[in-house]
Each structure stands twice: as C-alpha cells, then as structure tokens.
Amino acid sequence: LSTLTLTRTSANQFTCTLAYSSFDVANSPYTIQILNGSGLAGTLADAITADTDSPTFTNAANTTISLFNSNRGAGISAAALCGASGATSGTFSVSAGSLPSGLSMSATDGAITGTANAVGSDTTSTFTVSCSSPEATATRQFKITIKAPQVTTFSSSTTYAVPSGLTALDVLVVAGGGGGGSAQGFEVGGGGGAGGYIYTPGHPVSPGSNQTVTVGSGGTGRTNKGNGTEGSEWPGGNGGNSVFGTITATGGGVGGGQYWQGSPGGSGGGEAGNANDGAGSGTGGQGNPGGQAYNSAANSTGAGGGGASGAGSNGTSNQGGPGGSGTSNSISGSSVTYAGGGGGSKNINNTGSAGSGGPGGGGSGTSSTSSNGNAGTDGRGGGGGGSGGPSSYKGGDGGNGVVIISY
C-alpha cells in the first residue's frame, strides 16, 4: 500500500496515514516496514487488520413467518424475522423481491409494520433484506406467508387446539333456541326465544392453547297434555348455552304457556295468549325480549319470541305475533342470518294466521289448532313456534346452536 502521509515525530517514531479504500480484506493482516536511505529497515509484522465487522442477522436464511387472516395487521417484530446485531440504525431495506402488499419495513431496525392485504389462497412473498455496519453490508433472504381465511364450524361440543402462531380469531357463538309454548282451553302458546348471539372479531387466544367448545341444544317445546285441566302442560325448556373459551351465549327462553310466563334467556320467550303471565326478557348484548300476547278469550293469540336483532312482536286479534328478527353474519364466507325468534300461535277459533318465525331460523307458530308448532332451525339457534288448543299438541322445539371461528 502507498502512504498518503509519512511524518517522523521523534527519533524512533513515525506516523503514517493510508487510504481506507486501498485495503483488501483478502490480504489482511498488513505488515508495516520503514526503510531509510542507507537500506536499513524496521518492520512491524501484522500491524494492521482490515476488519469487516459485518452485521449478524438474528434468524437463519429463509426463515418464514405466517400471518393468519385475523393477524394481518399484527406486524412482525425485528427479533422475530429481519433484525440483526451490529447494524447501523437506518440502514435496513428490502434489496430484492418484495414484502406482501400492505406491509413496509422500518429502516431503523428491520421491523415490519402495516396490514397485509387479504388473499384468497395462501400466498408467500420472498425478499432479501440488506443492512450495514460502518465497515460492511450483509444481506439475507426471508419469507412471509399470508394465510387465506380458514373457517371452522362446530355443530357438536369438542376441544379446539389453537394453531401455532395464531393470536386472535373471529368468533361467532349462537346458543340453542328456546322451545315454543303450548296451552289448552282458550290459551295458546307464545313463540320460543332465539338463542343468545355473540360475535367477537379479533378475540385474543394463546397459540397452542385448548379452547372449550360447547354447542347448545335447542329447548323442548311445551306439551299440552290434552286432559282438559288448565295449566296442565309439560313445561318444556330453554335452549342450551353455547361456549367458545371465555365466551358464553345464553340459551333462548321457552315460550309462554297456560300459567307459565315466557322464560328469560338469550332472547326471551313470547307471552301465551289469554294467560296474562308475561313475556321473557333477553340477555343484554345477546338478544331481545318476547312480545306481549293478545288476550280475548277464544280470540287470544300468542306473542313472538325475541330474536338477536329485535323483540318478538305482540299478538293481535287476528294474528299470532311474528318472532323477532335474527342477525346476519358472513363469518362462514356467505351471509347467513342467525337467532330468529319463534312465532306465536293463532287463536283457537282458527281465524287469522299464526305468527311467522323470525328471520334467522325461527319456527312459525301453529296455523291450525290441530298441529304442533314448527321447530327452530338447527345451526341457527332459532326459537320454536307456539301451539295451543284442546288436544295434545306441543310447541316446536328450538333449533340447536352453532359455534363458528375464522382466522
């Protein structure tokens, strides 16, 4: 190498400077030799080392991070993927390939931020990260996979194991619908209340944890014993609760019968006609109350059970009350309406019409005094329709609930 300057500072000491660019790492280390005019020389072996001090990446080449659909906005820390020790802040960049659309890299430390665009199928992006120290630049290839939405529908109780890397998911929990009411004499049954409806997007979970899944059964409709004794109907039942981990939706209330008020539940059961016993209340944030019956002896009609989006309708002189409307949700990939209330029974004179089931799987009430109420739809948590009259007929059973997750 040639010196830029060479200065004698004392009888036995020299100071020299050399151009940084003239050093070749392959020839390091360098020996310094000073030669005077008479041919005498002084040598200092291996005096200068051409250090590279390249940054050291934290993770191995081709390390892959997967972002689930529900985690697309979670970001990726520097330590989790592209970070490096010994790198100068502000030197991190993508030097080849590209990040998934919607994501960007911090030049400070290589952290990745933003919300990745949704994809229809699993999509992997391959890219190279570059970062520098004062002496050298290092590069390494990494990968990020954006996962397509994955939907799981539970129609029976089980335990769900959370996949590795998944920290949040969207959850829909619908409880079983309440059974429809039944009565005899001038009394006619109210519609069953829909199962409680809970939708929780971004519900936090721990990777690898087990989540309890319970799918509530529909409640049994009240049964008219047909023995001519007032108040002599089997009581029927509320729908069963549905559960996902810490989320619990309450079963729908059974519809009212003779001397039996509509029961409270996720949504409440409708009042029985000519009974004056009242309707069931709904659970806050899950459903609505049942409606009030029309009370006028043989013209009495039952009220509709409550639904996720609306209260059960009141009975009128010529129509049983329709069930309350359910709520639509697209977690399954298409729009489906859940948790509709059951319709109330028509009057025993067989005039007018029975209450229709609420949108979302509610069963309609009896359209004749010689038939059972219609059942709620399974997998929707609909309430059962009301029944009534002098013979041994029953309210419709409530529909089973459902639990759906998407991530």
XYZ file of C-alpha atoms in Angstrom:
407
model
C 0.000 0.000 0.000
C 1.151 3.577 -0.558
C 1.035 6.055 2.310
C -0.877 9.288 1.994
C 1.394 10.929 4.582
C 4.516 9.854 6.495
C 5.770 12.004 9.342
C 8.695 11.435 11.689
C 7.530 12.510 15.115
C 10.607 11.538 17.159
C 13.947 9.779 16.848
C 12.239 6.383 16.937
C 8.628 7.053 15.871
C 6.789 7.708 12.596
C 3.131 8.469 11.925
C 1.572 7.433 8.621
C -1.878 7.569 7.039
C -3.270 5.287 4.318
C -6.428 5.362 2.230
C -9.229 3.146 3.606
C -10.221 2.179 0.065
C -6.768 0.725 -0.631
C -7.158 -2.079 1.879
C -8.098 -5.513 0.576
C -9.695 -7.815 3.155
C -8.293 -10.872 1.390
C -4.702 -9.668 2.060
C -5.261 -8.776 5.715
C -3.399 -8.509 8.042
C -0.831 -5.982 6.782
C 2.835 -5.613 7.861
C 4.404 -2.146 8.124
C 8.038 -1.650 7.074
C 10.077 1.577 7.144
C 13.263 1.704 5.017
C 15.871 4.501 5.327
C 18.180 5.776 2.671
C 21.096 3.542 3.689
C 18.959 0.434 3.298
C 18.255 -0.196 6.963
C 14.644 -1.246 7.699
C 12.300 -1.523 10.654
C 9.378 -3.995 10.398
C 6.138 -4.308 12.425
C 4.502 -7.618 11.434
C 0.702 -7.920 11.135
C 0.286 -4.363 12.323
C -2.973 -3.536 10.545
C -6.080 -5.726 10.172
C -8.727 -4.889 7.574
C -11.818 -5.570 9.789
C -15.188 -6.203 8.152
C -17.494 -6.346 11.234
C -20.468 -7.361 9.105
C -23.932 -7.236 10.800
C -25.184 -10.590 12.067
C -28.800 -11.471 11.329
C -30.816 -12.906 14.211
C -32.622 -15.548 12.163
C -31.463 -18.104 9.608
C -31.852 -17.620 5.880
C -35.338 -18.436 4.528
C -36.954 -18.163 7.939
C -40.688 -17.922 7.222
C -43.344 -16.117 9.246
C -47.031 -16.874 8.590
C -49.687 -14.234 9.211
C -53.192 -15.609 9.622
C -56.060 -13.648 8.136
C -57.118 -12.390 11.572
C -53.496 -11.315 12.324
C -52.768 -9.454 9.075
C -52.358 -6.182 10.957
C -50.265 -7.563 13.816
C -46.866 -6.688 12.293
C -43.615 -8.619 12.739
C -41.005 -7.503 15.263
C -37.370 -7.147 14.258
C -36.360 -10.017 16.558
C -38.980 -12.321 15.039
C -37.652 -12.111 11.476
C -35.376 -9.435 9.929
C -33.421 -7.989 12.847
C -29.606 -8.011 13.045
C -26.934 -7.157 15.597
C -24.089 -4.802 14.714
C -26.148 -2.957 12.093
C -26.294 0.794 11.877
C -29.752 2.225 12.525
C -31.394 3.469 9.359
C -29.675 1.010 7.004
C -32.322 -1.746 6.808
C -34.033 -2.125 3.438
C -35.525 -4.669 1.041
C -32.863 -5.055 -1.639
C -34.530 -7.786 -3.729
C -38.030 -9.196 -4.025
C -40.866 -7.501 -2.162
C -42.896 -7.612 1.022
C -46.569 -8.637 0.869
C -48.801 -5.753 -0.258
C -49.742 -3.515 2.643
C -46.571 -4.141 4.664
C -43.442 -1.971 4.970
C -40.058 -2.282 6.664
C -38.603 0.052 9.255
C -35.161 1.302 8.157
C -34.299 1.661 11.850
C -34.294 -1.996 12.870
C -35.992 -4.134 10.194
C -39.364 -4.421 11.948
C -42.313 -4.918 9.611
C -45.490 -2.900 10.081
C -48.818 -2.300 8.353
C -51.770 -4.508 7.460
C -51.246 -7.077 4.745
C -53.877 -7.293 2.030
C -56.272 -10.221 2.281
C -55.676 -13.162 -0.059
C -57.880 -15.900 -1.479
C -55.261 -18.622 -1.062
C -52.040 -18.925 0.952
C -49.517 -16.530 -0.634
C -45.767 -16.455 0.119
C -43.548 -13.439 -0.581
C -39.754 -13.973 -0.792
C -37.450 -10.990 -0.270
C -33.870 -10.075 0.608
C -33.012 -7.724 3.461
C -29.882 -5.559 3.395
C -28.312 -3.780 6.367
C -24.904 -2.234 7.021
C -22.288 -1.587 9.676
C -19.606 1.120 9.253
C -17.354 -1.497 7.616
C -19.601 -3.852 5.643
C -23.063 -4.739 4.345
C -24.915 -8.009 4.996
C -27.880 -9.497 3.151
C -30.237 -12.366 3.900
C -33.358 -13.831 2.320
C -36.610 -14.232 4.305
C -40.211 -15.205 3.573
C -43.671 -14.124 4.741
C -46.802 -16.194 4.062
C -50.221 -14.536 4.210
C -52.799 -17.179 5.040
C -56.194 -17.338 3.384
C -59.200 -17.172 5.739
C -59.821 -20.504 7.425
C -63.318 -21.224 8.724
C -64.300 -23.978 11.162
C -67.944 -24.655 12.033
C -68.732 -26.639 15.199
C -72.086 -28.400 15.370
C -71.178 -30.508 18.409
C -69.143 -29.991 21.548
C -65.375 -30.576 21.462
C -61.998 -29.053 22.372
C -60.223 -26.803 19.880
C -56.413 -26.614 19.773
C -55.232 -23.141 18.700
C -52.648 -23.394 15.885
C -49.069 -22.252 16.495
C -48.616 -18.569 15.700
C -52.331 -17.711 15.968
C -53.015 -14.947 18.497
C -56.522 -13.806 17.518
C -59.541 -15.123 15.672
C -63.091 -14.089 14.832
C -65.729 -15.994 16.801
C -69.496 -16.389 16.384
C -71.312 -18.144 19.220
C -75.063 -18.851 18.963
C -76.880 -20.729 21.718
C -79.770 -23.165 21.315
C -83.208 -21.641 20.758
C -85.975 -21.954 23.331
C -88.911 -24.330 22.756
C -92.280 -22.933 21.726
C -95.111 -22.636 24.235
C -98.352 -24.618 24.338
C -101.595 -24.380 26.281
C -105.222 -25.536 26.227
C -108.652 -24.087 26.546
C -108.690 -20.509 25.243
C -104.963 -20.197 25.919
C -102.406 -20.526 23.101
C -98.622 -20.705 23.276
C -96.041 -17.997 22.703
C -93.001 -18.437 20.463
C -89.673 -19.533 21.866
C -86.857 -17.010 22.209
C -83.804 -17.339 19.985
C -80.501 -18.498 21.408
C -78.127 -15.757 22.523
C -75.979 -14.336 19.715
C -72.391 -13.144 20.288
C -69.945 -12.119 17.554
C -66.406 -11.233 18.673
C -63.929 -10.259 15.930
C -60.260 -10.338 16.910
C -60.851 -12.484 20.004
C -57.411 -12.994 21.638
C -56.119 -16.549 22.065
C -52.824 -18.093 23.088
C -51.031 -20.169 20.432
C -51.147 -23.851 21.310
C -53.859 -23.420 23.937
C -57.008 -25.575 24.142
C -60.392 -23.865 23.928
C -63.567 -25.500 25.211
C -66.321 -25.618 22.578
C -69.912 -26.301 23.641
C -72.812 -26.231 21.181
C -76.146 -25.702 22.926
C -79.095 -27.931 22.045
C -82.490 -26.488 21.230
C -85.008 -26.451 24.074
C -88.000 -28.803 24.090
C -91.365 -27.252 23.274
C -94.069 -27.229 25.935
C -96.573 -30.066 25.528
C -100.327 -29.785 26.039
C -101.361 -32.924 27.951
C -104.855 -32.718 26.468
C -106.558 -33.726 29.695
C -108.732 -30.644 29.958
C -107.021 -29.386 33.096
C -105.904 -25.792 32.921
C -102.193 -25.334 33.421
C -101.629 -28.995 32.659
C -98.861 -28.766 30.039
C -95.355 -30.114 30.272
C -93.104 -27.148 30.972
C -90.679 -27.563 28.052
C -87.280 -25.952 28.277
C -84.854 -23.199 27.441
C -82.131 -23.767 24.856
C -78.676 -24.818 25.989
C -75.779 -22.395 26.324
C -73.056 -22.356 23.653
C -69.425 -21.694 24.617
C -66.088 -20.913 22.998
C -63.337 -20.482 25.583
C -64.362 -17.480 27.691
C -67.367 -16.555 25.508
C -70.775 -17.885 26.604
C -74.045 -17.311 24.741
C -77.200 -17.938 26.794
C -79.877 -20.371 25.618
C -83.176 -18.923 24.395
C -86.205 -18.783 26.706
C -89.099 -21.197 26.226
C -92.369 -19.652 25.038
C -95.207 -18.970 27.463
C -97.974 -21.469 28.266
C -101.026 -21.567 30.436
C -99.874 -20.263 33.835
C -96.311 -20.262 32.529
C -94.782 -16.965 31.530
C -92.353 -16.735 28.643
C -88.956 -17.562 30.108
C -85.950 -15.230 30.066
C -82.940 -16.319 28.030
C -80.549 -15.171 25.321
C -83.775 -13.874 23.808
C -86.970 -14.190 25.822
C -89.982 -16.398 25.132
C -93.212 -14.755 23.949
C -96.259 -14.486 26.223
C -99.051 -17.065 25.894
C -102.425 -15.803 24.671
C -105.165 -15.297 27.315
C -102.678 -16.218 30.054
C -101.567 -12.748 31.236
C -98.374 -14.232 32.642
C -95.864 -12.034 30.837
C -93.011 -12.445 28.366
C -89.402 -13.416 28.979
C -86.578 -10.882 28.936
C -83.473 -11.123 26.768
C -79.827 -11.045 27.846
C -78.063 -7.738 27.264
C -75.852 -7.769 24.191
C -77.190 -11.175 23.098
C -80.895 -10.866 22.340
C -84.255 -9.233 22.963
C -87.461 -9.839 24.933
C -90.505 -11.757 23.778
C -93.662 -9.932 22.760
C -96.981 -9.464 24.575
C -99.967 -11.700 23.755
C -103.451 -10.628 22.634
C -105.843 -11.635 25.395
C -109.500 -12.018 24.429
C -110.828 -15.487 25.302
C -111.253 -17.571 22.139
C -109.687 -14.826 20.003
C -106.457 -14.752 22.001
C -103.168 -15.142 20.128
C -99.645 -15.909 21.309
C -96.731 -13.465 21.035
C -93.496 -13.998 19.151
C -90.253 -14.918 20.860
C -87.389 -12.420 20.840
C -84.593 -12.507 18.265
C -80.991 -11.302 18.144
C -81.891 -8.040 16.359
C -85.436 -7.381 17.530
C -88.079 -8.123 20.140
C -90.846 -10.610 19.468
C -93.946 -8.973 18.006
C -97.164 -8.704 20.006
C -100.130 -10.864 19.147
C -103.172 -9.178 17.577
C -106.854 -10.086 17.239
C -106.238 -11.990 14.019
C -102.570 -12.974 14.071
C -100.055 -14.583 16.361
C -97.019 -12.384 16.902
C -94.098 -12.999 14.492
C -90.777 -13.907 16.022
C -88.090 -11.258 16.427
C -85.542 -10.893 13.646
C -82.145 -12.507 13.874
C -78.784 -11.044 12.839
C -76.885 -11.655 9.607
C -73.196 -12.549 9.654
C -70.699 -13.505 6.914
C -68.122 -15.296 9.074
C -68.816 -18.547 7.193
C -67.952 -16.914 3.857
C -71.522 -16.046 2.894
C -74.226 -14.033 4.628
C -76.369 -16.160 6.952
C -78.994 -14.959 9.430
C -78.938 -16.483 12.905
C -81.039 -16.402 16.095
C -84.576 -15.605 14.934
C -87.451 -15.895 17.418
C -90.327 -18.375 17.159
C -93.790 -17.213 16.090
C -96.822 -17.215 18.385
C -99.843 -19.464 17.922
C -103.061 -18.280 16.235
C -106.375 -18.311 18.155
C -108.427 -21.445 18.813
C -111.219 -20.171 16.533
C -108.786 -20.904 13.700
C -109.262 -17.444 12.235
C -106.458 -15.179 11.123
C -102.939 -16.570 10.958
C -100.138 -17.800 13.146
C -97.002 -15.780 13.771
C -94.202 -16.384 11.317
C -90.772 -17.397 12.547
C -88.267 -14.560 12.747
C -85.595 -14.414 10.009
C -82.714 -16.478 11.348
C -84.289 -19.886 11.807
C -87.304 -19.110 13.973
C -90.108 -21.698 13.735
C -93.582 -20.444 12.840
C -96.489 -20.848 15.243
C -99.357 -23.262 14.772
C -101.509 -22.305 11.798
C -104.209 -24.694 12.977
C -105.282 -25.805 16.430
C -104.643 -29.399 15.412
C -100.883 -29.371 14.903
C -97.602 -28.840 16.701
C -95.646 -25.620 16.493
C -92.816 -25.638 13.970
C -89.280 -26.296 15.162
C -86.500 -23.719 15.009
C -83.693 -24.355 12.529
C -80.678 -26.317 13.775
C -77.377 -24.491 13.391
C -79.161 -21.138 13.600
C -80.415 -21.179 17.201
C -83.978 -20.289 16.172
C -86.832 -20.375 18.687
C -89.637 -22.925 18.315
C -93.139 -21.854 17.249
C -96.053 -21.747 19.681
C -99.015 -24.163 19.713
C -102.355 -24.476 21.515
C -105.879 -25.764 21.570
C -107.887 -28.508 23.193
C -105.817 -31.504 22.047
C -102.415 -32.917 22.934
C -100.057 -30.807 20.832
C -96.753 -29.226 21.632
C -94.754 -26.169 20.850
C -91.949 -26.573 18.323
C -88.522 -27.486 19.636
C -85.842 -24.815 19.490
C -83.044 -25.126 16.934
C -79.562 -26.206 18.013
C -76.932 -23.511 18.279
C -73.599 -23.249 16.486
C -70.015 -22.020 17.021
C -68.017 -20.713 14.056
C -64.435 -19.427 14.046
C -62.486 -17.739 11.270
C -58.799 -16.783 11.176
